Amino acid sequence: MDLSKVNTPAYVIDESVLENNLKIFKSIETATGCRVLLATKAFSMYTVYPLISKYLSGTTNSSYHEAKLSSEEFGKSTHIYAPAFDPDTFKKACKICDTISFNSLSEWHRYRDLIPKTTKIGLRLNPQHVEVSHKMYSPCQPGSRFGVLKKHLQDDDISGVDGVLIHALCGNNEDSLERLIVAIEDQFSDTISKDHIKWVNLGGGHMITRKGYDVDKCCELINRFQDKYNVQIILEPGESVVLNAGVLVCKVLDIVENSMDIAIIDTSAAAHMPDVIEMPYVPELKGASKENRENSHRYRLGGNTCLSGDIIGEYSFDAPLNIGDKLVFEDMAQYTMVKNTTFNGVNLPSIYIYKQDGVLELVKSFGFDDFKRRV
Ligand SMILES: *Cc1c(COP(=O)(O)O)cnc(C)c1O
């Protein structure tokens, strides 16, 4: 990608990487007959929904706003799940979603009479199986508010439920999926064997487009499960749909020294890549190394807000940095533009798309009004 014309800070989505990712999901749908939905909470850049909807079967949404955007711009199947529904938005969601999944039996009982007859009903189950060590991203830890436990299901008649949602993974490979399926069978085989259960949604967190992920094994697991229980599998990945399909471009504003060299850049971990602080992790930077290399020029990169901890990380460069240099953070499509803020009044990054024919197109830019409207 030629990023010289990008006005920083900016997210630049790489259309060809996105389409290659989508082809992998399509191949899984074709090989298994399962359905793949985009989890829009990871990526809601609707200008590329027409491209994504050529390959995927629909969207899964975690709020009325996400669902409305998806029904307007993506079409196809629109699912919604939320930890709990607000009565007003629930009624509106019923009009635009073909599938509604409930987090608890009490929510289902509270709302079931309001649901249109043609709407499919899902129930989130919690297999209490942990594949994610980081508690922030681990939905099935003890104390989790997500999903119905086996012991709570026992006395309830769930004959009005059409399918189940089990989201237990985050950033996992096919070995985790295999163990999750064992746990699901152990906990819920009676439930999913029932005739009225037509689909089992295995949630997101499948890193299907990551290098080294065994797609054939994933298909084999899906096929075996579908045949055994006579259900259709649904996957609803977010992160892996846009994995490596976008960068965050910024530039160096100043360089200061305090026990080390520190470059201040025109973006922010806190405002523009909050997972860097939340996880925390140090993102890859094009042309730089995170390791402390000999004979290299090492800098801490800090964001342009007044938060002391707005630090992206430390990197080694072959040459000294100069004011105005452009820097490119990798893999910045997922959980970035949907989570960014105008903290400190820093401007939101522009959004560009780098088309397959090499054309760089500005999709959106932001300014003072976007800040003022939110506060
Ligand atoms: C977040 C989430 C997803 C998507 O997860 P990724 O890790 O982005 O693939 C899917 N389903 C549910 C219920 C979620 O909460």
PDB file of C-alpha atoms in Angstrom, residues 38-236:
ATOM      1  CA  LEU A  38     -19.983 -10.870  10.926  1.00  0.00           C
ATOM      2  CA  ALA A  39     -19.898  -9.825  14.595  1.00  0.00           C
ATOM      3  CA  THR A  40     -20.296  -6.105  13.973  1.00  0.00           C
ATOM      4  CA  LYS A  41     -19.090  -5.094  17.410  1.00  0.00           C
ATOM      5  CA  ALA A  42     -15.559  -5.724  16.153  1.00  0.00           C
ATOM      6  CA  PHE A  43     -15.971  -3.811  12.906  1.00  0.00           C
ATOM      7  CA  SER A  44     -18.873  -1.596  11.885  1.00  0.00           C
ATOM      8  CA  MET A  45     -17.370   0.178   8.878  1.00  0.00           C
ATOM      9  CA  TYR A  46     -20.485  -0.167   6.810  1.00  0.00           C
ATOM     10  CA  THR A  47     -19.014   1.169   3.561  1.00  0.00           C
ATOM     11  CA  VAL A  48     -17.473  -2.270   3.102  1.00  0.00           C
ATOM     12  CA  TYR A  49     -20.613  -4.172   4.174  1.00  0.00           C
ATOM     13  CA  PRO A  50     -21.597  -4.656   0.494  1.00  0.00           C
ATOM     14  CA  LEU A  51     -18.276  -6.482  -0.055  1.00  0.00           C
ATOM     15  CA  ILE A  52     -18.578  -8.527   3.155  1.00  0.00           C
ATOM     16  CA  SER A  53     -22.186  -9.457   2.405  1.00  0.00           C
ATOM     17  CA  LYS A  54     -21.096 -11.000  -0.903  1.00  0.00           C
ATOM     18  CA  TYR A  55     -19.359 -13.689   1.152  1.00  0.00           C
ATOM     19  CA  LEU A  56     -20.971 -13.968   4.600  1.00  0.00           C
ATOM     20  CA  SER A  57     -24.554 -14.934   5.500  1.00  0.00           C
ATOM     21  CA  GLY A  58     -25.378 -11.947   7.670  1.00  0.00           C
ATOM     22  CA  THR A  59     -24.472 -10.114  10.838  1.00  0.00           C
ATOM     23  CA  THR A  60     -24.677 -10.614  14.554  1.00  0.00           C
ATOM     24  CA  ASN A  61     -25.260  -7.492  16.568  1.00  0.00           C
ATOM     25  CA  SER A  62     -25.039  -6.632  20.230  1.00  0.00           C
ATOM     26  CA  SER A  63     -27.338  -3.623  20.332  1.00  0.00           C
ATOM     27  CA  TYR A  64     -30.254  -2.061  18.503  1.00  0.00           C
ATOM     28  CA  HIS A  65     -27.952   0.500  16.891  1.00  0.00           C
ATOM     29  CA  GLU A  66     -25.634  -2.134  15.487  1.00  0.00           C
ATOM     30  CA  ALA A  67     -28.615  -4.151  14.282  1.00  0.00           C
ATOM     31  CA  LYS A  68     -30.206  -1.124  12.613  1.00  0.00           C
ATOM     32  CA  LEU A  69     -26.981  -0.263  10.817  1.00  0.00           C
ATOM     33  CA  SER A  70     -26.599  -3.867   9.698  1.00  0.00           C
ATOM     34  CA  SER A  71     -30.173  -4.187   8.488  1.00  0.00           C
ATOM     35  CA  GLU A  72     -29.811  -0.970   6.486  1.00  0.00           C
ATOM     36  CA  GLU A  73     -26.349  -1.507   5.057  1.00  0.00           C
ATOM     37  CA  PHE A  74     -25.640  -5.259   5.115  1.00  0.00           C
ATOM     38  CA  GLY A  75     -28.996  -6.978   4.736  1.00  0.00           C
ATOM     39  CA  LYS A  76     -29.215 -10.775   4.667  1.00  0.00           C
ATOM     40  CA  SER A  77     -29.684 -12.339   8.105  1.00  0.00           C
ATOM     41  CA  THR A  78     -29.644  -9.971  11.103  1.00  0.00           C
ATOM     42  CA  HIS A  79     -29.095 -11.538  14.523  1.00  0.00           C
ATOM     43  CA  ILE A  80     -29.110  -9.760  17.832  1.00  0.00           C
ATOM     44  CA  TYR A  81     -27.885 -10.805  21.248  1.00  0.00           C
ATOM     45  CA  ALA A  82     -27.386  -8.563  24.261  1.00  0.00           C
ATOM     46  CA  PRO A  83     -26.596  -9.346  27.903  1.00  0.00           C
ATOM     47  CA  ALA A  84     -29.992  -7.802  28.651  1.00  0.00           C
ATOM     48  CA  PHE A  85     -32.579  -5.977  26.533  1.00  0.00           C
ATOM     49  CA  ASP A  86     -34.093  -2.636  27.305  1.00  0.00           C
ATOM     50  CA  PRO A  87     -37.905  -2.908  26.731  1.00  0.00           C
ATOM     51  CA  ASP A  88     -38.111   0.032  24.295  1.00  0.00           C
ATOM     52  CA  THR A  89     -35.238  -0.958  22.086  1.00  0.00           C
ATOM     53  CA  PHE A  90     -36.294  -4.602  22.253  1.00  0.00           C
ATOM     54  CA  LYS A  91     -39.536  -3.793  20.445  1.00  0.00           C
ATOM     55  CA  LYS A  92     -37.647  -1.892  17.769  1.00  0.00           C
ATOM     56  CA  ALA A  93     -35.109  -4.711  17.415  1.00  0.00           C
ATOM     57  CA  CYS A  94     -37.958  -7.195  16.832  1.00  0.00           C
ATOM     58  CA  LYS A  95     -38.875  -5.302  13.661  1.00  0.00           C
ATOM     59  CA  ILE A  96     -35.451  -5.626  12.043  1.00  0.00           C
ATOM     60  CA  CYS A  97     -33.880  -8.838  13.395  1.00  0.00           C
ATOM     61  CA  ASP A  98     -34.710 -12.336  12.184  1.00  0.00           C
ATOM     62  CA  THR A  99     -33.037 -13.990  15.171  1.00  0.00           C
ATOM     63  CA  ILE A 100     -32.953 -12.872  18.786  1.00  0.00           C
ATOM     64  CA  SER A 101     -30.812 -14.653  21.358  1.00  0.00           C
ATOM     65  CA  PHE A 102     -31.448 -14.235  25.060  1.00  0.00           C
ATOM     66  CA  ASN A 103     -28.825 -14.289  27.763  1.00  0.00           C
ATOM     67  CA  SER A 104     -31.036 -15.768  30.478  1.00  0.00           C
ATOM     68  CA  LEU A 105     -34.225 -17.741  30.941  1.00  0.00           C
ATOM     69  CA  SER A 106     -35.806 -14.805  32.767  1.00  0.00           C
ATOM     70  CA  GLU A 107     -35.197 -12.485  29.784  1.00  0.00           C
ATOM     71  CA  TRP A 108     -36.731 -15.041  27.451  1.00  0.00           C
ATOM     72  CA  HIS A 109     -39.815 -15.414  29.643  1.00  0.00           C
ATOM     73  CA  ARG A 110     -40.118 -11.639  30.002  1.00  0.00           C
ATOM     74  CA  TYR A 111     -40.050 -11.000  26.265  1.00  0.00           C
ATOM     75  CA  ARG A 112     -41.317 -14.140  24.575  1.00  0.00           C
ATOM     76  CA  ASP A 113     -44.855 -12.870  24.030  1.00  0.00           C
ATOM     77  CA  LEU A 114     -43.564  -9.766  22.241  1.00  0.00           C
ATOM     78  CA  ILE A 115     -41.589 -11.682  19.636  1.00  0.00           C
ATOM     79  CA  PRO A 116     -43.057 -11.906  16.125  1.00  0.00           C
ATOM     80  CA  LYS A 117     -43.943 -15.477  15.067  1.00  0.00           C
ATOM     81  CA  THR A 118     -41.417 -15.572  12.242  1.00  0.00           C
ATOM     82  CA  THR A 119     -38.495 -14.511  14.465  1.00  0.00           C
ATOM     83  CA  LYS A 120     -36.121 -17.267  15.495  1.00  0.00           C
ATOM     84  CA  ILE A 121     -35.270 -17.529  19.169  1.00  0.00           C
ATOM     85  CA  GLY A 122     -31.877 -18.393  20.578  1.00  0.00           C
ATOM     86  CA  LEU A 123     -30.715 -18.972  24.132  1.00  0.00           C
ATOM     87  CA  ARG A 124     -27.158 -18.362  25.222  1.00  0.00           C
ATOM     88  CA  LEU A 125     -25.671 -21.264  27.128  1.00  0.00           C
ATOM     89  CA  ASN A 126     -22.561 -21.172  29.274  1.00  0.00           C
ATOM     90  CA  PRO A 127     -20.557 -24.421  29.161  1.00  0.00           C
ATOM     91  CA  GLN A 128     -18.272 -23.168  31.985  1.00  0.00           C
ATOM     92  CA  HIS A 129     -15.318 -24.129  29.845  1.00  0.00           C
ATOM     93  CA  VAL A 130     -12.408 -21.700  29.846  1.00  0.00           C
ATOM     94  CA  GLU A 131     -10.060 -21.414  26.842  1.00  0.00           C
ATOM     95  CA  VAL A 132      -9.081 -17.784  27.419  1.00  0.00           C
ATOM     96  CA  SER A 133      -6.680 -16.962  30.239  1.00  0.00           C
ATOM     97  CA  HIS A 134      -7.203 -13.186  30.166  1.00  0.00           C
ATOM     98  CA  LYS A 135     -10.286 -12.573  32.359  1.00  0.00           C
ATOM     99  CA  MET A 136     -11.243  -9.399  30.478  1.00  0.00           C
ATOM    100  CA  TYR A 137     -11.954 -11.489  27.364  1.00  0.00           C
ATOM    101  CA  SER A 138     -13.020 -14.774  28.906  1.00  0.00           C
ATOM    102  CA  PRO A 139     -16.796 -15.229  28.752  1.00  0.00           C
ATOM    103  CA  CYS A 140     -17.113 -18.488  30.686  1.00  0.00           C
ATOM    104  CA  GLN A 141     -15.132 -17.709  33.840  1.00  0.00           C
ATOM    105  CA  PRO A 142     -16.837 -18.314  37.194  1.00  0.00           C
ATOM    106  CA  GLY A 143     -18.800 -15.161  37.945  1.00  0.00           C
ATOM    107  CA  SER A 144     -19.469 -14.456  34.268  1.00  0.00           C
ATOM    108  CA  ARG A 145     -22.830 -12.813  33.566  1.00  0.00           C
ATOM    109  CA  PHE A 146     -23.133 -14.578  30.211  1.00  0.00           C
ATOM    110  CA  GLY A 147     -25.389 -17.502  29.424  1.00  0.00           C
ATOM    111  CA  VAL A 148     -27.528 -20.115  31.117  1.00  0.00           C
ATOM    112  CA  LEU A 149     -25.754 -22.783  33.152  1.00  0.00           C
ATOM    113  CA  LYS A 150     -26.649 -26.439  32.822  1.00  0.00           C
ATOM    114  CA  LYS A 151     -28.050 -26.526  36.373  1.00  0.00           C
ATOM    115  CA  HIS A 152     -30.440 -23.632  35.584  1.00  0.00           C
ATOM    116  CA  LEU A 153     -31.693 -25.257  32.433  1.00  0.00           C
ATOM    117  CA  GLN A 154     -32.842 -28.454  34.052  1.00  0.00           C
ATOM    118  CA  ASP A 155     -36.312 -27.493  35.294  1.00  0.00           C
ATOM    119  CA  ASP A 156     -37.196 -25.224  32.436  1.00  0.00           C
ATOM    120  CA  ASP A 157     -39.194 -26.125  29.372  1.00  0.00           C
ATOM    121  CA  ILE A 158     -37.322 -24.539  26.468  1.00  0.00           C
ATOM    122  CA  SER A 159     -39.491 -25.965  23.694  1.00  0.00           C
ATOM    123  CA  GLY A 160     -39.984 -22.474  22.210  1.00  0.00           C
ATOM    124  CA  VAL A 161     -36.255 -22.053  21.608  1.00  0.00           C
ATOM    125  CA  ASP A 162     -34.932 -22.677  18.065  1.00  0.00           C
ATOM    126  CA  GLY A 163     -31.199 -22.641  18.691  1.00  0.00           C
ATOM    127  CA  VAL A 164     -28.418 -22.006  21.164  1.00  0.00           C
ATOM    128  CA  LEU A 165     -25.550 -19.530  21.267  1.00  0.00           C
ATOM    129  CA  ILE A 166     -22.294 -20.520  22.931  1.00  0.00           C
ATOM    130  CA  HIS A 167     -19.610 -17.841  22.808  1.00  0.00           C
ATOM    131  CA  ALA A 168     -16.611 -19.059  24.775  1.00  0.00           C
ATOM    132  CA  LEU A 169     -13.537 -18.235  22.701  1.00  0.00           C
ATOM    133  CA  CYS A 170     -11.363 -15.205  22.067  1.00  0.00           C
ATOM    134  CA  GLY A 171      -8.365 -15.294  19.771  1.00  0.00           C
ATOM    135  CA  ASN A 172      -8.342 -19.108  19.731  1.00  0.00           C
ATOM    136  CA  ASN A 173      -7.319 -21.764  17.217  1.00  0.00           C
ATOM    137  CA  GLU A 174      -9.043 -24.994  16.170  1.00  0.00           C
ATOM    138  CA  ASP A 175      -7.626 -26.946  19.131  1.00  0.00           C
ATOM    139  CA  SER A 176      -9.681 -24.722  21.444  1.00  0.00           C
ATOM    140  CA  LEU A 177     -12.742 -25.288  19.273  1.00  0.00           C
ATOM    141  CA  GLU A 178     -12.235 -29.038  19.588  1.00  0.00           C
ATOM    142  CA  ARG A 179     -12.046 -28.855  23.394  1.00  0.00           C
ATOM    143  CA  LEU A 180     -15.015 -26.497  23.514  1.00  0.00           C
ATOM    144  CA  ILE A 181     -17.102 -28.970  21.547  1.00  0.00           C
ATOM    145  CA  VAL A 182     -16.198 -31.715  24.044  1.00  0.00           C
ATOM    146  CA  ALA A 183     -17.352 -29.426  26.873  1.00  0.00           C
ATOM    147  CA  ILE A 184     -20.581 -28.562  25.044  1.00  0.00           C
ATOM    148  CA  GLU A 185     -21.358 -32.223  24.487  1.00  0.00           C
ATOM    149  CA  ASP A 186     -20.571 -32.986  28.109  1.00  0.00           C
ATOM    150  CA  GLN A 187     -22.846 -30.242  29.434  1.00  0.00           C
ATOM    151  CA  PHE A 188     -25.581 -29.833  26.888  1.00  0.00           C
ATOM    152  CA  SER A 189     -25.877 -32.887  24.630  1.00  0.00           C
ATOM    153  CA  ASP A 190     -29.465 -33.506  25.865  1.00  0.00           C
ATOM    154  CA  THR A 191     -30.419 -29.941  25.036  1.00  0.00           C
ATOM    155  CA  ILE A 192     -28.912 -29.810  21.560  1.00  0.00           C
ATOM    156  CA  SER A 193     -30.314 -33.234  20.708  1.00  0.00           C
ATOM    157  CA  LYS A 194     -33.872 -31.945  21.062  1.00  0.00           C
ATOM    158  CA  ASP A 195     -35.812 -31.805  17.787  1.00  0.00           C
ATOM    159  CA  HIS A 196     -36.686 -28.132  18.115  1.00  0.00           C
ATOM    160  CA  ILE A 197     -33.015 -27.090  18.336  1.00  0.00           C
ATOM    161  CA  LYS A 198     -32.135 -26.343  14.719  1.00  0.00           C
ATOM    162  CA  TRP A 199     -28.853 -24.493  15.084  1.00  0.00           C
ATOM    163  CA  VAL A 200     -25.890 -24.178  17.396  1.00  0.00           C
ATOM    164  CA  ASN A 201     -24.079 -20.869  17.195  1.00  0.00           C
ATOM    165  CA  LEU A 202     -20.467 -21.325  18.321  1.00  0.00           C
ATOM    166  CA  GLY A 203     -19.927 -17.591  18.762  1.00  0.00           C
ATOM    167  CA  GLY A 204     -16.776 -15.706  17.839  1.00  0.00           C
ATOM    168  CA  GLY A 205     -13.137 -15.808  18.812  1.00  0.00           C
ATOM    169  CA  HIS A 206     -12.197 -18.284  16.063  1.00  0.00           C
ATOM    170  CA  MET A 207      -8.936 -17.047  14.514  1.00  0.00           C
ATOM    171  CA  ILE A 208      -9.734 -18.762  11.252  1.00  0.00           C
ATOM    172  CA  THR A 209      -7.784 -16.323   9.067  1.00  0.00           C
ATOM    173  CA  ARG A 210      -4.668 -16.405  11.240  1.00  0.00           C
ATOM    174  CA  LYS A 211      -1.562 -18.027   9.767  1.00  0.00           C
ATOM    175  CA  GLY A 212      -1.364 -21.604  10.968  1.00  0.00           C
ATOM    176  CA  TYR A 213      -5.070 -22.022  11.729  1.00  0.00           C
ATOM    177  CA  ASP A 214      -6.144 -25.460  10.502  1.00  0.00           C
ATOM    178  CA  VAL A 215      -9.221 -24.671   8.413  1.00  0.00           C
ATOM    179  CA  ASP A 216      -9.690 -28.306   7.311  1.00  0.00           C
ATOM    180  CA  LYS A 217      -9.792 -29.427  10.930  1.00  0.00           C
ATOM    181  CA  CYS A 218     -12.368 -26.716  11.698  1.00  0.00           C
ATOM    182  CA  CYS A 219     -14.546 -27.965   8.813  1.00  0.00           C
ATOM    183  CA  GLU A 220     -14.176 -31.545  10.024  1.00  0.00           C
ATOM    184  CA  LEU A 221     -15.294 -30.560  13.551  1.00  0.00           C
ATOM    185  CA  ILE A 222     -18.267 -28.624  12.170  1.00  0.00           C
ATOM    186  CA  ASN A 223     -19.347 -31.450   9.862  1.00  0.00           C
ATOM    187  CA  ARG A 224     -19.092 -34.046  12.605  1.00  0.00           C
ATOM    188  CA  PHE A 225     -21.132 -31.915  15.031  1.00  0.00           C
ATOM    189  CA  GLN A 226     -23.807 -31.075  12.473  1.00  0.00           C
ATOM    190  CA  ASP A 227     -24.240 -34.717  11.480  1.00  0.00           C
ATOM    191  CA  LYS A 228     -24.328 -35.980  15.038  1.00  0.00           C
ATOM    192  CA  TYR A 229     -26.949 -33.537  16.318  1.00  0.00           C
ATOM    193  CA  ASN A 230     -28.807 -32.703  13.114  1.00  0.00           C
ATOM    194  CA  VAL A 231     -28.243 -28.978  13.579  1.00  0.00           C
ATOM    195  CA  GLN A 232     -26.696 -26.210  11.532  1.00  0.00           C
ATOM    196  CA  ILE A 233     -23.562 -24.618  12.973  1.00  0.00           C
ATOM    197  CA  ILE A 234     -23.287 -20.853  12.961  1.00  0.00           C
ATOM    198  CA  LEU A 235     -20.008 -19.017  13.500  1.00  0.00           C
ATOM    199  CA  GLU A 236     -19.967 -15.314  14.266  1.00  0.00           C
TER     200      GLU A 236
END
